Amino acid sequence: MSTDPRPDLARQRRRRRVRERQAVIFGVMLGAMAVAAFGAAAVYTGNLSLPFLSQDIASPAPTGLAAANSPCPPEGALPVPYSEITVNVYNGTNRAGLAGETSTSLAGRGFVIGVQGNASDVGFSGTQDGTALIQFGAQGAAQAYTVAAQFDSPRLVLDNREDASVDVIVGTSYNALVAAGDVVLAADQPFVAPEGCIPMDQVEPVAQPQPTAAAEPEGEEPPAEG
């Protein structure tokens, strides 16, 4: 009895086609890996420049920077050591004791605390919106920006005081200082002007806050709403 060889021949052809496809796939994979390795080596050694790698990558705006419409920091100004900055802290909310809490937090970072009380003690009425209002004179711009870095998007206001002290009026949105590890300051790096700030020489200073005759100890009589 004779045996038909055609089924064996068909199987052999199928196996050959499978092996050929596998060889093609493996060859393409090996080629792609070789090209990738060559390209990575070229980029690493500087022999290949990719446009999208050479572009600056924008970082998200960090917390601790002044809000828009605040005076810009002086060009080239550097952060001031905390121990050289005197900060007056006022409670601009109805939350009793907030100036004391904030003062303790700032003192814990090395700031020198001057006056502490209610915002109404220095002529502010009602409550202060936002995290904080930071008020300072032209001599204390670098100090003010150093303090501002401790808060999340505070508002800075230039006044006509002649010293380098800084006033902080704590606002209704304040919960805590920016975490110390997240404060965007480097001793040898000048301040970066926040987007929307106004050049200092274009800002008309307001009057420096002055203590009122009926000032109350902070925390005993919170400011009235209004």
Short mmCIF file of C-alpha atoms in Angstrom, two decimals:
data_model
loop_
_atom_site.label_atom_id
_atom_site.label_comp_id
_atom_site.label_asym_id
_atom_site.label_seq_id
_atom_site.Cartn_x
_atom_site.Cartn_y
_atom_site.Cartn_z
CA MET A 1 0.00 0.00 0.00
CA SER A 2 1.40 3.43 -0.96
CA THR A 3 1.46 6.48 1.37
CA ASP A 4 0.48 9.91 0.14
CA PRO A 5 3.47 12.27 0.91
CA ARG A 6 1.44 15.44 0.48
CA PRO A 7 0.35 15.88 4.15
CA ASP A 8 3.97 15.67 5.33
CA LEU A 9 5.01 18.13 2.68
CA ALA A 10 2.28 20.57 3.74
CA ARG A 11 3.36 20.34 7.39
CA GLN A 12 6.95 21.01 6.43
CA ARG A 13 5.92 24.09 4.48
CA ARG A 14 3.88 25.40 7.43
CA ARG A 15 6.80 24.88 9.80
CA ARG A 16 9.13 26.65 7.40
CA ARG A 17 6.78 29.63 7.13
CA VAL A 18 6.48 29.82 10.94
CA ARG A 19 10.27 29.74 11.31
CA GLU A 20 10.64 32.43 8.64
CA ARG A 21 8.11 34.70 10.39
CA GLN A 22 9.81 34.16 13.73
CA ALA A 23 13.18 34.98 12.19
CA VAL A 24 11.76 38.22 10.73
CA ILE A 25 10.16 39.23 14.05
CA PHE A 26 13.30 38.50 16.06
CA GLY A 27 15.39 40.33 13.49
CA VAL A 28 13.20 43.43 13.68
CA MET A 29 13.27 43.37 17.49
CA LEU A 30 17.04 43.01 17.61
CA GLY A 31 17.44 45.81 15.06
CA ALA A 32 15.16 48.14 17.04
CA MET A 33 17.03 47.40 20.25
CA ALA A 34 20.35 48.09 18.55
CA VAL A 35 19.09 51.42 17.16
CA ALA A 36 17.70 52.42 20.58
CA ALA A 37 20.95 51.53 22.31
CA PHE A 38 22.96 53.46 19.72
CA GLY A 39 20.69 56.51 20.03
CA ALA A 40 20.83 56.46 23.83
CA ALA A 41 24.60 56.27 23.74
CA ALA A 42 24.78 59.15 21.25
CA VAL A 43 22.53 61.36 23.38
CA TYR A 44 24.47 60.47 26.53
CA THR A 45 27.82 61.32 24.95
CA GLY A 46 26.49 64.51 23.36
CA ASN A 47 26.89 63.33 19.77
CA LEU A 48 23.16 63.56 19.17
CA SER A 49 20.93 66.49 20.11
CA LEU A 50 17.16 66.13 20.25
CA PRO A 51 15.20 69.41 20.04
CA PHE A 52 12.56 68.40 22.56
CA LEU A 53 15.25 67.50 25.09
CA SER A 54 17.00 70.84 24.73
CA GLN A 55 13.87 72.88 25.46
CA ASP A 56 13.31 74.23 28.94
CA ILE A 57 10.65 72.32 30.79
CA ALA A 58 8.29 74.58 32.69
CA SER A 59 7.90 73.71 36.36
CA PRO A 60 4.64 74.25 38.18
CA ALA A 61 4.56 77.52 40.12
CA PRO A 62 5.66 76.72 43.63
CA THR A 63 3.82 77.80 46.68
CA GLY A 64 5.24 80.61 48.75
CA LEU A 65 5.39 83.15 45.91
CA ALA A 66 3.64 86.49 46.05
CA ALA A 67 0.32 86.90 44.29
CA ALA A 68 -0.08 89.03 41.16
CA ASN A 69 -0.22 92.84 41.50
CA SER A 70 2.35 92.78 44.31
CA PRO A 71 5.54 94.87 44.05
CA CYS A 72 8.32 92.99 42.26
CA PRO A 73 11.46 92.13 44.21
CA PRO A 74 14.49 94.33 43.44
CA GLU A 75 16.52 92.90 40.58
CA GLY A 76 19.28 90.65 41.88
CA ALA A 77 18.05 90.77 45.48
CA LEU A 78 18.92 87.69 47.55
CA PRO A 79 17.02 86.12 50.45
CA VAL A 80 17.85 87.52 53.88
CA PRO A 81 18.81 85.22 56.78
CA TYR A 82 15.72 84.63 58.90
CA SER A 83 17.49 85.74 62.07
CA GLU A 84 18.02 89.20 60.57
CA ILE A 85 14.33 89.85 59.86
CA THR A 86 11.92 91.43 62.35
CA VAL A 87 8.31 90.43 61.69
CA ASN A 88 5.25 92.05 63.25
CA VAL A 89 2.32 89.62 63.19
CA TYR A 90 -1.34 90.66 63.30
CA ASN A 91 -4.52 88.60 63.33
CA GLY A 92 -6.76 89.68 60.46
CA THR A 93 -9.49 87.13 61.17
CA ASN A 94 -12.12 86.32 63.79
CA ARG A 95 -10.06 83.32 64.91
CA ALA A 96 -8.68 84.16 68.36
CA GLY A 97 -5.00 83.47 68.94
CA LEU A 98 -4.02 83.22 65.27
CA ALA A 99 -1.29 85.86 65.51
CA GLY A 100 0.24 83.95 68.41
CA GLU A 101 0.17 80.66 66.50
CA THR A 102 1.71 82.24 63.42
CA SER A 103 4.34 84.05 65.47
CA THR A 104 5.34 80.79 67.13
CA SER A 105 5.69 79.10 63.74
CA LEU A 106 7.79 81.94 62.33
CA ALA A 107 9.94 82.14 65.45
CA GLY A 108 10.52 78.41 65.15
CA ARG A 109 12.18 79.07 61.80
CA GLY A 110 14.41 81.76 63.24
CA PHE A 111 12.52 84.98 62.49
CA VAL A 112 12.58 87.73 65.11
CA ILE A 113 9.05 88.54 66.25
CA GLY A 114 8.38 92.19 67.02
CA VAL A 115 4.82 93.35 67.68
CA GLN A 116 2.02 90.81 67.94
CA GLY A 117 -1.68 91.63 68.07
CA ASN A 118 -4.93 92.12 66.19
CA ALA A 119 -5.04 93.79 62.79
CA SER A 120 -7.46 96.33 64.25
CA ASP A 121 -4.61 97.42 66.53
CA VAL A 122 -2.93 99.06 63.54
CA GLY A 123 -5.99 100.45 61.83
CA PHE A 124 -7.20 97.51 59.72
CA SER A 125 -10.96 97.02 59.88
CA GLY A 126 -12.93 93.87 59.17
CA THR A 127 -11.19 90.65 58.16
CA GLN A 128 -8.27 90.04 55.82
CA ASP A 129 -8.92 87.81 52.81
CA GLY A 130 -6.36 85.31 51.50
CA THR A 131 -3.56 83.66 53.43
CA ALA A 132 -1.70 86.81 54.43
CA LEU A 133 -1.03 90.43 53.60
CA ILE A 134 2.65 91.33 53.90
CA GLN A 135 3.38 95.03 54.24
CA PHE A 136 6.87 96.53 54.09
CA GLY A 137 8.93 99.56 53.11
CA ALA A 138 11.42 99.98 50.28
CA GLN A 139 14.31 99.12 52.62
CA GLY A 140 12.70 95.81 53.51
CA ALA A 141 11.82 94.40 50.09
CA ALA A 142 14.21 91.45 50.28
CA GLN A 143 13.07 90.80 53.85
CA ALA A 144 9.43 90.87 52.77
CA TYR A 145 10.00 88.42 49.93
CA THR A 146 11.87 86.13 52.32
CA VAL A 147 8.86 86.20 54.65
CA ALA A 148 6.45 85.80 51.71
CA ALA A 149 8.10 82.51 50.78
CA GLN A 150 6.77 81.07 54.04
CA PHE A 151 3.14 81.61 52.95
CA ASP A 152 1.04 80.26 50.10
CA SER A 153 0.44 83.12 47.63
CA PRO A 154 0.38 86.08 50.01
CA ARG A 155 -0.28 89.64 48.87
CA LEU A 156 2.54 92.16 49.26
CA VAL A 157 1.92 95.88 49.82
CA LEU A 158 4.57 98.61 49.80
CA ASP A 159 4.23 101.32 52.44
CA ASN A 160 6.25 104.39 53.41
CA ARG A 161 8.11 103.02 56.44
CA GLU A 162 11.82 103.70 56.49
CA ASP A 163 13.07 100.60 58.27
CA ALA A 164 13.34 96.98 57.10
CA SER A 165 10.67 95.52 59.38
CA VAL A 166 7.87 93.45 57.86
CA ASP A 167 4.21 93.31 58.90
CA VAL A 168 2.21 90.12 58.38
CA ILE A 169 -1.59 90.36 58.61
CA VAL A 170 -2.78 86.77 58.73
CA GLY A 171 -5.87 86.15 56.58
CA THR A 172 -8.93 83.93 56.64
CA SER A 173 -7.46 81.37 54.21
CA TYR A 174 -4.39 80.74 56.34
CA ASN A 175 -3.98 77.29 57.85
CA ALA A 176 -0.23 76.90 58.30
CA LEU A 177 3.08 78.07 56.91
CA VAL A 178 4.44 76.40 53.79
CA ALA A 179 6.35 73.29 54.89
CA ALA A 180 9.96 74.23 55.57
CA GLY A 181 11.17 71.76 52.96
CA ASP A 182 8.92 73.36 50.32
CA VAL A 183 10.06 76.95 50.85
CA VAL A 184 11.43 78.11 47.49
CA LEU A 185 14.53 80.00 48.61
CA ALA A 186 18.25 79.54 48.06
CA ALA A 187 20.79 81.80 49.74
CA ASP A 188 22.77 82.32 46.53
CA GLN A 189 19.82 82.56 44.14
CA PRO A 190 18.11 85.95 43.50
CA PHE A 191 14.35 86.16 43.88
CA VAL A 192 12.35 85.40 40.76
CA ALA A 193 9.76 88.09 40.03
CA PRO A 194 6.30 86.47 40.12
CA GLU A 195 4.12 86.78 37.06
CA GLY A 196 1.97 89.90 37.18
CA CYS A 197 4.05 91.79 39.76
CA ILE A 198 4.57 95.55 39.44
CA PRO A 199 8.06 97.14 39.30
CA MET A 200 8.82 98.76 42.65
CA ASP A 201 9.43 102.21 41.15
CA GLN A 202 5.92 102.16 39.67
CA VAL A 203 4.21 101.46 43.00
CA GLU A 204 2.80 104.31 45.10
CA PRO A 205 3.51 103.47 48.77
CA VAL A 206 0.59 103.46 51.17
CA ALA A 207 0.80 104.86 54.69
CA GLN A 208 2.52 102.64 57.23
CA PRO A 209 0.01 101.09 59.67
CA GLN A 210 0.04 102.86 63.02
CA PRO A 211 -1.12 101.52 66.41
CA THR A 212 -4.55 102.75 67.46
CA ALA A 213 -5.23 104.22 70.89
CA ALA A 214 -7.53 101.36 71.88
CA ALA A 215 -5.32 98.43 70.94
CA GLU A 216 -6.32 95.12 72.56
CA PRO A 217 -4.06 92.10 73.28
CA GLU A 218 -4.30 89.63 70.42
CA GLY A 219 -6.74 86.81 71.01
CA GLU A 220 -8.87 88.52 73.66
CA GLU A 221 -11.04 90.57 71.32
CA PRO A 222 -11.11 89.20 67.74
CA PRO A 223 -11.80 91.77 65.02
CA ALA A 224 -15.46 92.41 64.37
CA GLU A 225 -16.86 91.21 61.09
CA GLY A 226 -17.51 93.84 58.52
#
